[in-house]
Short mmCIF file of N, CA and C in Angstrom, two decimals:
data_model
loop_
_atom_site.label_atom_id
_atom_site.label_comp_id
_atom_site.label_asym_id
_atom_site.label_seq_id
_atom_site.Cartn_x
_atom_site.Cartn_y
_atom_site.Cartn_z
N UNK A 1063 19.89 72.37 5.91
CA UNK A 1063 18.74 71.72 6.47
C UNK A 1063 18.67 72.04 7.95
N UNK A 1064 17.50 72.27 8.45
CA UNK A 1064 17.35 72.66 9.84
C UNK A 1064 16.71 71.53 10.63
N UNK A 1065 17.35 71.15 11.73
CA UNK A 1065 16.76 70.18 12.64
C UNK A 1065 16.95 70.75 14.04
N UNK A 1066 15.88 71.21 14.64
CA UNK A 1066 15.97 71.87 15.94
C UNK A 1066 15.73 70.91 17.10
N UNK A 1067 15.55 69.62 16.83
CA UNK A 1067 15.25 68.68 17.91
C UNK A 1067 16.51 68.39 18.72
N UNK A 1068 16.33 67.93 19.96
CA UNK A 1068 17.49 67.56 20.77
C UNK A 1068 18.30 66.44 20.12
N UNK A 1069 17.67 65.68 19.22
CA UNK A 1069 18.37 64.57 18.57
C UNK A 1069 19.23 65.02 17.41
N UNK A 1070 19.39 66.32 17.23
CA UNK A 1070 20.23 66.82 16.13
C UNK A 1070 21.68 66.81 16.58
N UNK A 1071 22.38 65.70 16.37
CA UNK A 1071 23.73 65.61 16.91
C UNK A 1071 24.72 66.41 16.09
N UNK A 1072 25.71 66.95 16.77
CA UNK A 1072 26.78 67.66 16.08
C UNK A 1072 27.54 66.70 15.17
N UNK A 1073 27.46 65.43 15.44
CA UNK A 1073 28.17 64.44 14.64
C UNK A 1073 27.34 63.95 13.46
N UNK A 1074 26.19 64.59 13.20
CA UNK A 1074 25.24 64.09 12.21
C UNK A 1074 25.86 63.90 10.84
N UNK A 1075 26.87 64.64 10.55
CA UNK A 1075 27.42 64.60 9.20
C UNK A 1075 28.81 63.97 9.19
N UNK A 1076 29.10 63.16 10.20
CA UNK A 1076 30.41 62.51 10.25
C UNK A 1076 30.44 61.30 9.33
N UNK A 1077 31.59 61.08 8.72
CA UNK A 1077 31.81 59.89 7.91
C UNK A 1077 30.74 59.70 6.86
N UNK A 1078 30.39 58.44 6.61
CA UNK A 1078 29.39 58.13 5.59
C UNK A 1078 28.01 57.95 6.20
N UNK A 1079 27.81 58.44 7.43
CA UNK A 1079 26.52 58.32 8.09
C UNK A 1079 25.54 59.40 7.64
N UNK A 1080 26.02 60.39 6.88
CA UNK A 1080 25.18 61.53 6.51
C UNK A 1080 23.93 61.09 5.77
N UNK A 1081 24.10 60.24 4.77
CA UNK A 1081 22.94 59.81 3.98
C UNK A 1081 21.88 59.15 4.83
N UNK A 1082 22.30 58.25 5.72
CA UNK A 1082 21.34 57.56 6.58
C UNK A 1082 20.66 58.53 7.54
N UNK A 1083 21.43 59.48 8.07
CA UNK A 1083 20.86 60.45 9.01
C UNK A 1083 19.77 61.28 8.35
N UNK A 1084 20.10 61.88 7.19
CA UNK A 1084 19.11 62.73 6.52
C UNK A 1084 17.98 61.91 5.93
N UNK A 1085 18.27 60.69 5.47
CA UNK A 1085 17.21 59.83 4.94
C UNK A 1085 16.14 59.57 5.99
N UNK A 1086 16.55 59.28 7.23
CA UNK A 1086 15.58 59.05 8.30
C UNK A 1086 14.69 60.27 8.51
N UNK A 1087 15.29 61.46 8.47
CA UNK A 1087 14.50 62.68 8.70
C UNK A 1087 13.51 62.92 7.56
N UNK A 1088 13.97 62.77 6.31
CA UNK A 1088 13.05 62.96 5.18
C UNK A 1088 11.94 61.92 5.21
N UNK A 1089 12.26 60.66 5.52
CA UNK A 1089 11.24 59.61 5.57
C UNK A 1089 10.23 59.86 6.67
N UNK A 1090 10.66 60.52 7.75
CA UNK A 1090 9.75 60.79 8.87
C UNK A 1090 8.80 61.96 8.57
N UNK A 1091 9.00 62.61 7.41
CA UNK A 1091 8.14 63.73 7.05
C UNK A 1091 8.72 65.09 7.41
N UNK A 1092 9.95 65.11 7.91
CA UNK A 1092 10.59 66.38 8.27
C UNK A 1092 10.73 67.25 7.03
N UNK A 1093 10.37 68.51 7.16
CA UNK A 1093 10.55 69.48 6.08
C UNK A 1093 11.27 70.68 6.64
N UNK A 1094 11.82 71.49 5.76
CA UNK A 1094 12.73 72.55 6.17
C UNK A 1094 12.24 73.90 5.68
N UNK A 1095 12.89 74.94 6.11
CA UNK A 1095 12.49 76.31 5.81
C UNK A 1095 12.21 76.48 4.31
N UNK A 1096 11.02 76.99 3.99
CA UNK A 1096 10.66 77.24 2.60
C UNK A 1096 11.36 78.49 2.08
N UNK A 1097 11.54 78.53 0.78
CA UNK A 1097 12.08 79.72 0.14
C UNK A 1097 10.94 80.72 -0.01
N UNK A 1098 11.05 81.86 0.65
CA UNK A 1098 9.99 82.87 0.59
C UNK A 1098 10.37 83.98 -0.40
N UNK A 1099 9.49 84.95 -0.53
CA UNK A 1099 9.71 86.05 -1.48
C UNK A 1099 11.01 86.81 -1.25
N UNK A 1100 11.31 87.23 -0.02
CA UNK A 1100 12.58 87.95 0.21
C UNK A 1100 13.82 87.12 -0.14
N UNK A 1101 13.78 85.81 0.12
CA UNK A 1101 14.93 84.99 -0.23
C UNK A 1101 15.04 84.83 -1.75
N UNK A 1102 13.91 84.66 -2.42
CA UNK A 1102 13.93 84.59 -3.88
C UNK A 1102 14.50 85.88 -4.49
N UNK A 1103 14.12 87.01 -3.91
CA UNK A 1103 14.63 88.28 -4.41
C UNK A 1103 16.12 88.41 -4.15
N UNK A 1104 16.59 87.96 -2.97
CA UNK A 1104 18.03 87.98 -2.68
C UNK A 1104 18.78 87.10 -3.67
N UNK A 1105 18.23 85.93 -3.97
CA UNK A 1105 18.85 85.03 -4.95
C UNK A 1105 18.92 85.71 -6.32
N UNK A 1106 17.82 86.29 -6.76
CA UNK A 1106 17.79 86.94 -8.07
C UNK A 1106 18.81 88.08 -8.14
N UNK A 1107 18.86 88.88 -7.09
CA UNK A 1107 19.76 90.03 -7.07
C UNK A 1107 21.24 89.61 -6.98
N UNK A 1108 21.52 88.60 -6.17
CA UNK A 1108 22.91 88.20 -5.94
C UNK A 1108 23.47 87.29 -7.03
N UNK A 1109 22.61 86.50 -7.67
CA UNK A 1109 23.07 85.50 -8.64
C UNK A 1109 22.78 85.91 -10.07
N UNK A 1110 21.63 86.50 -10.31
CA UNK A 1110 21.29 86.99 -11.64
C UNK A 1110 20.81 85.91 -12.59
N UNK A 1111 20.68 86.30 -13.84
CA UNK A 1111 20.17 85.42 -14.90
C UNK A 1111 21.27 84.45 -15.31
N UNK A 1112 20.88 83.19 -15.54
CA UNK A 1112 21.87 82.15 -15.80
C UNK A 1112 22.32 81.98 -17.23
N UNK A 1113 21.48 82.37 -18.20
CA UNK A 1113 21.81 82.22 -19.63
C UNK A 1113 22.25 80.80 -19.96
N UNK A 1114 21.62 79.82 -19.31
CA UNK A 1114 21.90 78.42 -19.62
C UNK A 1114 23.20 77.88 -19.06
N UNK A 1115 23.88 78.65 -18.22
CA UNK A 1115 25.14 78.16 -17.64
C UNK A 1115 24.86 77.09 -16.59
N UNK A 1116 25.79 76.13 -16.41
CA UNK A 1116 25.57 75.05 -15.45
C UNK A 1116 25.66 75.53 -14.00
N UNK A 1117 24.77 75.00 -13.19
CA UNK A 1117 24.74 75.31 -11.76
C UNK A 1117 24.61 74.01 -10.99
N UNK A 1118 25.18 74.00 -9.79
CA UNK A 1118 25.12 72.82 -8.92
C UNK A 1118 24.57 73.25 -7.58
N UNK A 1119 23.50 72.56 -7.13
CA UNK A 1119 22.94 72.81 -5.81
C UNK A 1119 23.28 71.64 -4.90
N UNK A 1120 24.07 71.91 -3.87
CA UNK A 1120 24.52 70.88 -2.93
C UNK A 1120 23.48 70.73 -1.82
N UNK A 1121 23.02 69.50 -1.61
CA UNK A 1121 21.99 69.26 -0.59
C UNK A 1121 20.66 69.80 -1.03
N UNK A 1122 20.20 69.37 -2.19
CA UNK A 1122 19.05 70.00 -2.86
C UNK A 1122 17.71 69.73 -2.20
N UNK A 1123 17.64 68.77 -1.29
CA UNK A 1123 16.40 68.55 -0.55
C UNK A 1123 15.21 68.34 -1.46
N UNK A 1124 14.14 69.12 -1.21
CA UNK A 1124 12.90 68.96 -1.98
C UNK A 1124 12.96 69.60 -3.36
N UNK A 1125 14.08 70.20 -3.72
CA UNK A 1125 14.27 70.73 -5.07
C UNK A 1125 13.84 72.15 -5.29
N UNK A 1126 13.40 72.84 -4.24
CA UNK A 1126 12.88 74.20 -4.42
C UNK A 1126 13.94 75.17 -4.94
N UNK A 1127 15.16 75.06 -4.47
CA UNK A 1127 16.20 75.96 -4.96
C UNK A 1127 16.59 75.63 -6.39
N UNK A 1128 16.65 74.37 -6.74
CA UNK A 1128 16.94 73.98 -8.13
C UNK A 1128 15.88 74.56 -9.05
N UNK A 1129 14.62 74.48 -8.63
CA UNK A 1129 13.53 75.05 -9.42
C UNK A 1129 13.70 76.57 -9.58
N UNK A 1130 14.06 77.25 -8.49
CA UNK A 1130 14.27 78.71 -8.55
C UNK A 1130 15.42 79.06 -9.48
N UNK A 1131 16.47 78.25 -9.48
CA UNK A 1131 17.61 78.50 -10.37
C UNK A 1131 17.21 78.30 -11.83
N UNK A 1132 16.42 77.27 -12.09
CA UNK A 1132 15.94 77.04 -13.46
C UNK A 1132 15.08 78.21 -13.92
N UNK A 1133 14.25 78.75 -13.03
CA UNK A 1133 13.42 79.91 -13.36
C UNK A 1133 14.27 81.12 -13.72
N UNK A 1134 15.48 81.20 -13.16
CA UNK A 1134 16.39 82.31 -13.45
C UNK A 1134 17.25 82.05 -14.68
N UNK A 1135 17.02 80.92 -15.35
CA UNK A 1135 17.73 80.65 -16.59
C UNK A 1135 19.02 79.86 -16.44
N UNK A 1136 19.27 79.33 -15.25
CA UNK A 1136 20.44 78.48 -15.06
C UNK A 1136 20.10 77.06 -15.52
N UNK A 1137 21.12 76.24 -15.71
CA UNK A 1137 20.96 74.83 -16.04
C UNK A 1137 21.40 74.04 -14.82
N UNK A 1138 20.49 73.90 -13.82
CA UNK A 1138 20.91 73.36 -12.52
C UNK A 1138 20.83 71.85 -12.41
N UNK A 1139 21.72 71.32 -11.59
CA UNK A 1139 21.67 69.94 -11.13
C UNK A 1139 21.60 69.98 -9.62
N UNK A 1140 20.68 69.25 -9.05
CA UNK A 1140 20.59 69.14 -7.60
C UNK A 1140 21.16 67.82 -7.13
N UNK A 1141 22.00 67.88 -6.10
CA UNK A 1141 22.55 66.65 -5.53
C UNK A 1141 22.17 66.56 -4.06
N UNK A 1142 21.90 65.34 -3.61
CA UNK A 1142 21.56 65.12 -2.21
C UNK A 1142 21.97 63.70 -1.86
N UNK A 1143 22.27 63.48 -0.58
CA UNK A 1143 22.68 62.15 -0.13
C UNK A 1143 21.50 61.33 0.38
N UNK A 1144 20.29 61.90 0.38
CA UNK A 1144 19.10 61.21 0.89
C UNK A 1144 18.17 60.84 -0.26
N UNK A 1145 18.01 59.56 -0.56
CA UNK A 1145 17.11 59.14 -1.65
C UNK A 1145 15.69 59.67 -1.50
N UNK A 1146 15.16 59.74 -0.27
CA UNK A 1146 13.80 60.22 -0.07
C UNK A 1146 13.66 61.68 -0.49
N UNK A 1147 14.67 62.49 -0.21
CA UNK A 1147 14.65 63.88 -0.63
C UNK A 1147 14.65 63.97 -2.15
N UNK A 1148 15.46 63.14 -2.80
CA UNK A 1148 15.50 63.14 -4.26
C UNK A 1148 14.17 62.71 -4.87
N UNK A 1149 13.54 61.71 -4.27
CA UNK A 1149 12.23 61.26 -4.77
C UNK A 1149 11.21 62.39 -4.66
N UNK A 1150 11.23 63.11 -3.55
CA UNK A 1150 10.32 64.24 -3.35
C UNK A 1150 10.61 65.34 -4.38
N UNK A 1151 11.88 65.62 -4.61
CA UNK A 1151 12.26 66.66 -5.58
C UNK A 1151 11.82 66.27 -6.99
N UNK A 1152 12.02 65.02 -7.35
CA UNK A 1152 11.66 64.57 -8.71
C UNK A 1152 10.15 64.60 -8.92
N UNK A 1153 9.39 64.25 -7.86
CA UNK A 1153 7.93 64.33 -7.98
C UNK A 1153 7.47 65.78 -8.10
N UNK A 1154 8.08 66.66 -7.32
CA UNK A 1154 7.66 68.06 -7.31
C UNK A 1154 8.15 68.88 -8.48
N UNK A 1155 9.28 68.45 -9.07
CA UNK A 1155 9.90 69.24 -10.15
C UNK A 1155 10.33 68.32 -11.28
N UNK A 1156 9.37 67.67 -11.95
CA UNK A 1156 9.74 66.76 -13.04
C UNK A 1156 10.46 67.51 -14.15
N UNK A 1157 11.41 66.84 -14.75
CA UNK A 1157 12.16 67.45 -15.84
C UNK A 1157 13.44 68.12 -15.40
N UNK A 1158 13.62 68.32 -14.08
CA UNK A 1158 14.87 68.89 -13.58
C UNK A 1158 15.81 67.75 -13.17
N UNK A 1159 17.09 68.04 -13.12
CA UNK A 1159 18.12 67.04 -12.90
C UNK A 1159 18.47 66.92 -11.41
N UNK A 1160 18.14 65.79 -10.81
CA UNK A 1160 18.46 65.50 -9.41
C UNK A 1160 19.24 64.19 -9.34
N UNK A 1161 20.33 64.18 -8.56
CA UNK A 1161 21.19 63.00 -8.50
C UNK A 1161 21.57 62.67 -7.07
N UNK A 1162 21.69 61.37 -6.81
CA UNK A 1162 22.17 60.90 -5.51
C UNK A 1162 23.68 61.09 -5.48
N UNK A 1163 24.14 61.92 -4.56
CA UNK A 1163 25.58 62.24 -4.49
C UNK A 1163 25.86 62.84 -3.12
N UNK A 1164 26.86 62.29 -2.45
CA UNK A 1164 27.32 62.83 -1.17
C UNK A 1164 28.51 63.73 -1.48
N UNK A 1165 28.31 65.03 -1.39
CA UNK A 1165 29.33 65.99 -1.79
C UNK A 1165 30.61 65.84 -0.98
N UNK A 1166 30.49 65.42 0.27
CA UNK A 1166 31.67 65.29 1.13
C UNK A 1166 32.52 64.07 0.83
N UNK A 1167 31.95 63.07 0.15
CA UNK A 1167 32.68 61.81 -0.01
C UNK A 1167 32.70 61.26 -1.43
N UNK A 1168 31.71 61.55 -2.26
CA UNK A 1168 31.65 60.94 -3.58
C UNK A 1168 32.57 61.63 -4.58
N UNK A 1169 32.96 60.87 -5.59
CA UNK A 1169 33.86 61.35 -6.63
C UNK A 1169 33.14 62.38 -7.51
N UNK A 1170 33.67 63.61 -7.61
CA UNK A 1170 32.98 64.63 -8.41
C UNK A 1170 32.98 64.36 -9.91
N UNK A 1171 33.75 63.37 -10.38
CA UNK A 1171 33.72 63.07 -11.82
C UNK A 1171 32.37 62.51 -12.24
N UNK A 1172 31.55 62.11 -11.27
CA UNK A 1172 30.20 61.64 -11.59
C UNK A 1172 29.19 62.75 -11.79
N UNK A 1173 29.61 63.99 -11.59
CA UNK A 1173 28.71 65.13 -11.78
C UNK A 1173 28.58 65.44 -13.27
N UNK A 1174 27.52 66.15 -13.69
CA UNK A 1174 27.26 66.33 -15.13
C UNK A 1174 28.19 67.32 -15.83
N UNK A 1175 29.00 68.05 -15.09
CA UNK A 1175 29.94 69.00 -15.71
C UNK A 1175 31.22 69.00 -14.89
N UNK A 1176 32.37 69.30 -15.52
CA UNK A 1176 33.62 69.34 -14.76
C UNK A 1176 33.73 70.58 -13.87
N UNK A 1177 32.95 71.61 -14.20
CA UNK A 1177 32.95 72.85 -13.42
C UNK A 1177 31.61 73.55 -13.62
N UNK A 1178 31.29 74.46 -12.68
CA UNK A 1178 29.98 75.12 -12.68
C UNK A 1178 30.15 76.62 -12.52
N UNK A 1179 29.31 77.37 -13.23
CA UNK A 1179 29.33 78.83 -13.11
C UNK A 1179 28.73 79.29 -11.80
N UNK A 1180 27.87 78.45 -11.23
CA UNK A 1180 27.20 78.76 -9.96
C UNK A 1180 27.12 77.49 -9.13
N UNK A 1181 27.51 77.59 -7.87
CA UNK A 1181 27.31 76.51 -6.91
C UNK A 1181 26.53 77.10 -5.74
N UNK A 1182 25.50 76.39 -5.32
CA UNK A 1182 24.68 76.87 -4.22
C UNK A 1182 24.60 75.81 -3.13
N UNK A 1183 24.39 76.26 -1.92
CA UNK A 1183 24.02 75.34 -0.84
C UNK A 1183 23.17 76.13 0.15
N UNK A 1184 22.05 75.55 0.45
CA UNK A 1184 21.05 76.20 1.30
C UNK A 1184 20.77 75.30 2.49
N UNK A 1185 21.04 75.79 3.69
CA UNK A 1185 20.82 75.04 4.94
C UNK A 1185 21.70 73.80 5.00
N UNK A 1186 22.89 73.87 4.41
CA UNK A 1186 23.77 72.72 4.31
C UNK A 1186 25.14 72.99 4.93
N UNK A 1187 25.71 74.17 4.73
CA UNK A 1187 27.08 74.45 5.15
C UNK A 1187 27.30 74.14 6.63
N UNK A 1188 26.32 74.43 7.46
CA UNK A 1188 26.43 74.18 8.89
C UNK A 1188 26.80 72.72 9.19
N UNK A 1189 26.29 71.80 8.35
CA UNK A 1189 26.42 70.38 8.65
C UNK A 1189 27.66 69.75 8.03
N UNK A 1190 28.45 70.48 7.27
CA UNK A 1190 29.67 69.90 6.68
C UNK A 1190 30.63 69.52 7.81
N UNK A 1191 31.12 68.28 7.84
CA UNK A 1191 31.96 67.85 8.95
C UNK A 1191 33.33 68.52 8.95
N UNK A 1192 33.84 68.81 7.76
CA UNK A 1192 35.13 69.49 7.61
C UNK A 1192 34.87 70.68 6.67
N UNK A 1193 34.57 71.81 7.26
CA UNK A 1193 34.16 72.96 6.44
C UNK A 1193 35.26 73.45 5.51
N UNK A 1194 36.52 73.39 5.95
CA UNK A 1194 37.62 73.80 5.08
C UNK A 1194 37.71 72.89 3.85
N UNK A 1195 37.57 71.59 4.04
CA UNK A 1195 37.59 70.64 2.92
C UNK A 1195 36.38 70.85 2.01
N UNK A 1196 35.24 71.09 2.61
CA UNK A 1196 34.01 71.36 1.85
C UNK A 1196 34.23 72.57 0.93
N UNK A 1197 34.76 73.65 1.49
CA UNK A 1197 34.99 74.87 0.70
C UNK A 1197 36.05 74.65 -0.37
N UNK A 1198 37.06 73.83 -0.07
CA UNK A 1198 38.08 73.53 -1.08
C UNK A 1198 37.46 72.77 -2.25
N UNK A 1199 36.54 71.84 -1.98
CA UNK A 1199 35.85 71.12 -3.06
C UNK A 1199 35.02 72.08 -3.91
N UNK A 1200 34.34 73.02 -3.25
CA UNK A 1200 33.56 74.02 -3.99
C UNK A 1200 34.48 74.79 -4.92
N UNK A 1201 35.61 75.26 -4.42
CA UNK A 1201 36.53 76.06 -5.23
C UNK A 1201 37.03 75.27 -6.44
N UNK A 1202 37.26 73.97 -6.27
CA UNK A 1202 37.73 73.14 -7.38
C UNK A 1202 36.68 73.01 -8.49
N UNK A 1203 35.41 73.08 -8.11
CA UNK A 1203 34.33 72.89 -9.08
C UNK A 1203 33.76 74.20 -9.64
N UNK A 1204 34.21 75.33 -9.12
CA UNK A 1204 33.67 76.62 -9.54
C UNK A 1204 34.55 77.21 -10.64
N UNK A 1205 33.93 77.63 -11.74
CA UNK A 1205 34.70 78.23 -12.83
C UNK A 1205 35.26 79.58 -12.39
N UNK A 1206 36.35 80.04 -13.00
CA UNK A 1206 36.84 81.39 -12.71
C UNK A 1206 35.73 82.41 -12.97
N UNK A 1207 35.54 83.30 -12.02
CA UNK A 1207 34.47 84.29 -12.15
C UNK A 1207 33.10 83.79 -11.75
N UNK A 1208 33.03 82.54 -11.25
CA UNK A 1208 31.75 81.99 -10.84
C UNK A 1208 31.31 82.53 -9.48
N UNK A 1209 30.16 82.04 -9.02
CA UNK A 1209 29.58 82.48 -7.75
C UNK A 1209 29.24 81.27 -6.90
N UNK A 1210 29.59 81.36 -5.62
CA UNK A 1210 29.17 80.38 -4.63
C UNK A 1210 28.13 81.07 -3.76
N UNK A 1211 26.90 80.55 -3.76
CA UNK A 1211 25.79 81.17 -3.03
C UNK A 1211 25.40 80.27 -1.86
N UNK A 1212 25.40 80.82 -0.67
CA UNK A 1212 25.13 80.06 0.55
C UNK A 1212 24.02 80.74 1.34
N UNK A 1213 23.02 79.98 1.73
CA UNK A 1213 21.98 80.47 2.63
C UNK A 1213 22.08 79.68 3.93
N UNK A 1214 22.25 80.39 5.03
CA UNK A 1214 22.44 79.73 6.31
C UNK A 1214 22.08 80.67 7.45
N UNK A 1215 21.79 80.09 8.59
CA UNK A 1215 21.58 80.90 9.79
C UNK A 1215 22.91 81.10 10.50
N UNK A 1216 23.14 82.32 10.96
CA UNK A 1216 24.39 82.69 11.61
C UNK A 1216 24.08 83.14 13.04
N UNK A 1217 24.81 82.59 13.99
CA UNK A 1217 24.61 82.99 15.39
C UNK A 1217 25.22 84.37 15.61
N UNK A 1218 24.38 85.36 15.88
CA UNK A 1218 24.86 86.72 16.10
C UNK A 1218 24.43 87.27 17.46
N UNK A 1219 23.58 86.55 18.17
CA UNK A 1219 23.04 87.05 19.43
C UNK A 1219 24.02 86.87 20.57
N UNK A 1220 24.13 87.90 21.39
CA UNK A 1220 24.95 87.80 22.60
C UNK A 1220 24.11 87.34 23.78
N UNK A 1221 22.80 87.22 23.57
CA UNK A 1221 21.87 86.92 24.66
C UNK A 1221 21.54 85.43 24.79
N UNK A 1222 22.04 84.60 23.90
CA UNK A 1222 21.72 83.18 23.97
C UNK A 1222 22.83 82.36 23.31
N UNK A 1223 22.84 81.08 23.63
CA UNK A 1223 23.76 80.16 22.97
C UNK A 1223 23.26 79.89 21.55
N UNK A 1224 24.16 79.46 20.66
CA UNK A 1224 23.72 79.17 19.28
C UNK A 1224 22.76 77.99 19.22
N UNK A 1225 21.81 78.07 18.31
CA UNK A 1225 20.97 76.91 17.99
C UNK A 1225 21.83 75.93 17.19
N UNK A 1226 21.42 74.66 17.19
CA UNK A 1226 22.18 73.64 16.46
C UNK A 1226 22.33 73.96 14.98
N UNK A 1227 21.34 74.61 14.39
CA UNK A 1227 21.35 74.85 12.94
C UNK A 1227 22.10 76.13 12.55
N UNK A 1228 22.61 76.87 13.51
CA UNK A 1228 23.33 78.11 13.20
C UNK A 1228 24.83 77.88 13.09
N UNK A 1229 25.47 78.60 12.19
CA UNK A 1229 26.92 78.57 12.15
C UNK A 1229 27.46 79.61 13.14
N UNK A 1230 28.68 79.41 13.56
CA UNK A 1230 29.32 80.32 14.50
C UNK A 1230 30.03 81.45 13.75
N UNK A 1231 30.51 82.42 14.49
CA UNK A 1231 31.28 83.50 13.89
C UNK A 1231 32.54 82.95 13.21
N UNK A 1232 33.16 81.94 13.81
CA UNK A 1232 34.35 81.32 13.21
C UNK A 1232 33.99 80.62 11.90
N UNK A 1233 32.83 79.93 11.87
CA UNK A 1233 32.37 79.30 10.63
C UNK A 1233 32.13 80.34 9.54
N UNK A 1234 31.53 81.47 9.93
CA UNK A 1234 31.26 82.54 8.96
C UNK A 1234 32.57 83.12 8.42
N UNK A 1235 33.55 83.32 9.31
CA UNK A 1235 34.85 83.84 8.88
C UNK A 1235 35.50 82.88 7.89
N UNK A 1236 35.48 81.59 8.19
CA UNK A 1236 36.04 80.60 7.28
C UNK A 1236 35.32 80.61 5.93
N UNK A 1237 34.00 80.75 5.98
CA UNK A 1237 33.20 80.77 4.75
C UNK A 1237 33.57 81.95 3.85
N UNK A 1238 33.81 83.11 4.43
CA UNK A 1238 33.93 84.34 3.63
C UNK A 1238 35.35 84.85 3.41
N UNK A 1239 36.33 84.34 4.17
CA UNK A 1239 37.63 85.03 4.22
C UNK A 1239 38.49 84.89 2.97
N UNK A 1240 38.29 83.90 2.14
CA UNK A 1240 39.21 83.69 1.02
C UNK A 1240 38.65 84.15 -0.33
N UNK A 1241 37.52 84.82 -0.32
CA UNK A 1241 36.91 85.27 -1.57
C UNK A 1241 37.24 86.74 -1.80
N UNK A 1242 37.34 87.13 -3.06
CA UNK A 1242 37.65 88.54 -3.34
C UNK A 1242 36.45 89.43 -3.09
N UNK A 1243 35.24 88.84 -3.16
CA UNK A 1243 34.03 89.61 -2.92
C UNK A 1243 33.02 88.75 -2.19
N UNK A 1244 32.43 89.30 -1.16
CA UNK A 1244 31.41 88.60 -0.39
C UNK A 1244 30.24 89.56 -0.16
N UNK A 1245 29.14 89.32 -0.85
CA UNK A 1245 27.92 90.13 -0.67
C UNK A 1245 26.99 89.37 0.26
N UNK A 1246 26.51 90.04 1.29
CA UNK A 1246 25.67 89.38 2.30
C UNK A 1246 24.33 90.10 2.38
N UNK A 1247 23.26 89.33 2.33
CA UNK A 1247 21.91 89.84 2.55
C UNK A 1247 21.37 89.16 3.80
N UNK A 1248 21.05 89.93 4.82
CA UNK A 1248 20.48 89.38 6.05
C UNK A 1248 18.97 89.47 5.95
N UNK A 1249 18.30 88.32 6.04
CA UNK A 1249 16.85 88.27 5.83
C UNK A 1249 16.04 88.33 7.12
N UNK A 1250 16.64 87.91 8.23
CA UNK A 1250 16.03 88.11 9.53
C UNK A 1250 17.16 88.18 10.56
N UNK A 1251 16.86 88.00 11.82
CA UNK A 1251 17.89 88.16 12.85
C UNK A 1251 19.10 87.26 12.64
N UNK A 1252 18.89 86.09 12.04
CA UNK A 1252 19.99 85.14 11.89
C UNK A 1252 20.21 84.67 10.46
N UNK A 1253 19.16 84.62 9.65
CA UNK A 1253 19.23 83.97 8.33
C UNK A 1253 19.85 84.91 7.30
N UNK A 1254 20.91 84.41 6.64
CA UNK A 1254 21.66 85.25 5.69
C UNK A 1254 21.88 84.51 4.37
N UNK A 1255 21.99 85.28 3.30
CA UNK A 1255 22.38 84.77 1.99
C UNK A 1255 23.72 85.40 1.63
N UNK A 1256 24.70 84.56 1.32
CA UNK A 1256 26.04 85.00 0.95
C UNK A 1256 26.27 84.72 -0.53
N UNK A 1257 26.73 85.71 -1.28
CA UNK A 1257 27.18 85.51 -2.65
C UNK A 1257 28.69 85.74 -2.65
N UNK A 1258 29.44 84.68 -2.88
CA UNK A 1258 30.89 84.69 -2.76
C UNK A 1258 31.53 84.50 -4.13
N UNK A 1259 32.50 85.35 -4.42
CA UNK A 1259 33.15 85.31 -5.73
C UNK A 1259 34.67 85.28 -5.58
N UNK A 1260 35.35 84.46 -6.39
CA UNK A 1260 36.82 84.34 -6.28
C UNK A 1260 37.52 85.69 -6.55
#
């Protein structure tokens, strides 16, 4: 999720305040980067056809990525910690599975499957308070041979300081360093899609 305002605190995702923080933004009408044609094509190329396999979208927001995964034949569940985002997703994508769940703190036994062939997070990784713990949770829920797909902005410019919504080079290294394969599609100067495989 992208919040470029000065009120976007680095502590936004600390403790159990995440749900309240994102709920306020969704209730205020804040919306985030739409999935465009090039990103949909990157998703299709990097993730492929789902053949009904279970998928989990962390921080599903308005449900656009869950909808795209369903179109590719996956059996997706979207989770978000903001009830307003879930209400918007359910209105926009009736019939798809959206659940209130804080990935950083809630018990994963409440999820619809013990493991997933695909786990995605779009505009979310930047805000994880403990990125190493976040990635460890993903690994626990990903089946052998599965894919972890991440869409995020990466700070690559030497001419400016990072924006609040961008991950740093160290964040990117942590994200990619423990996977046997990391395919990266760069969609603009900063925005990238990562397909990570054990």
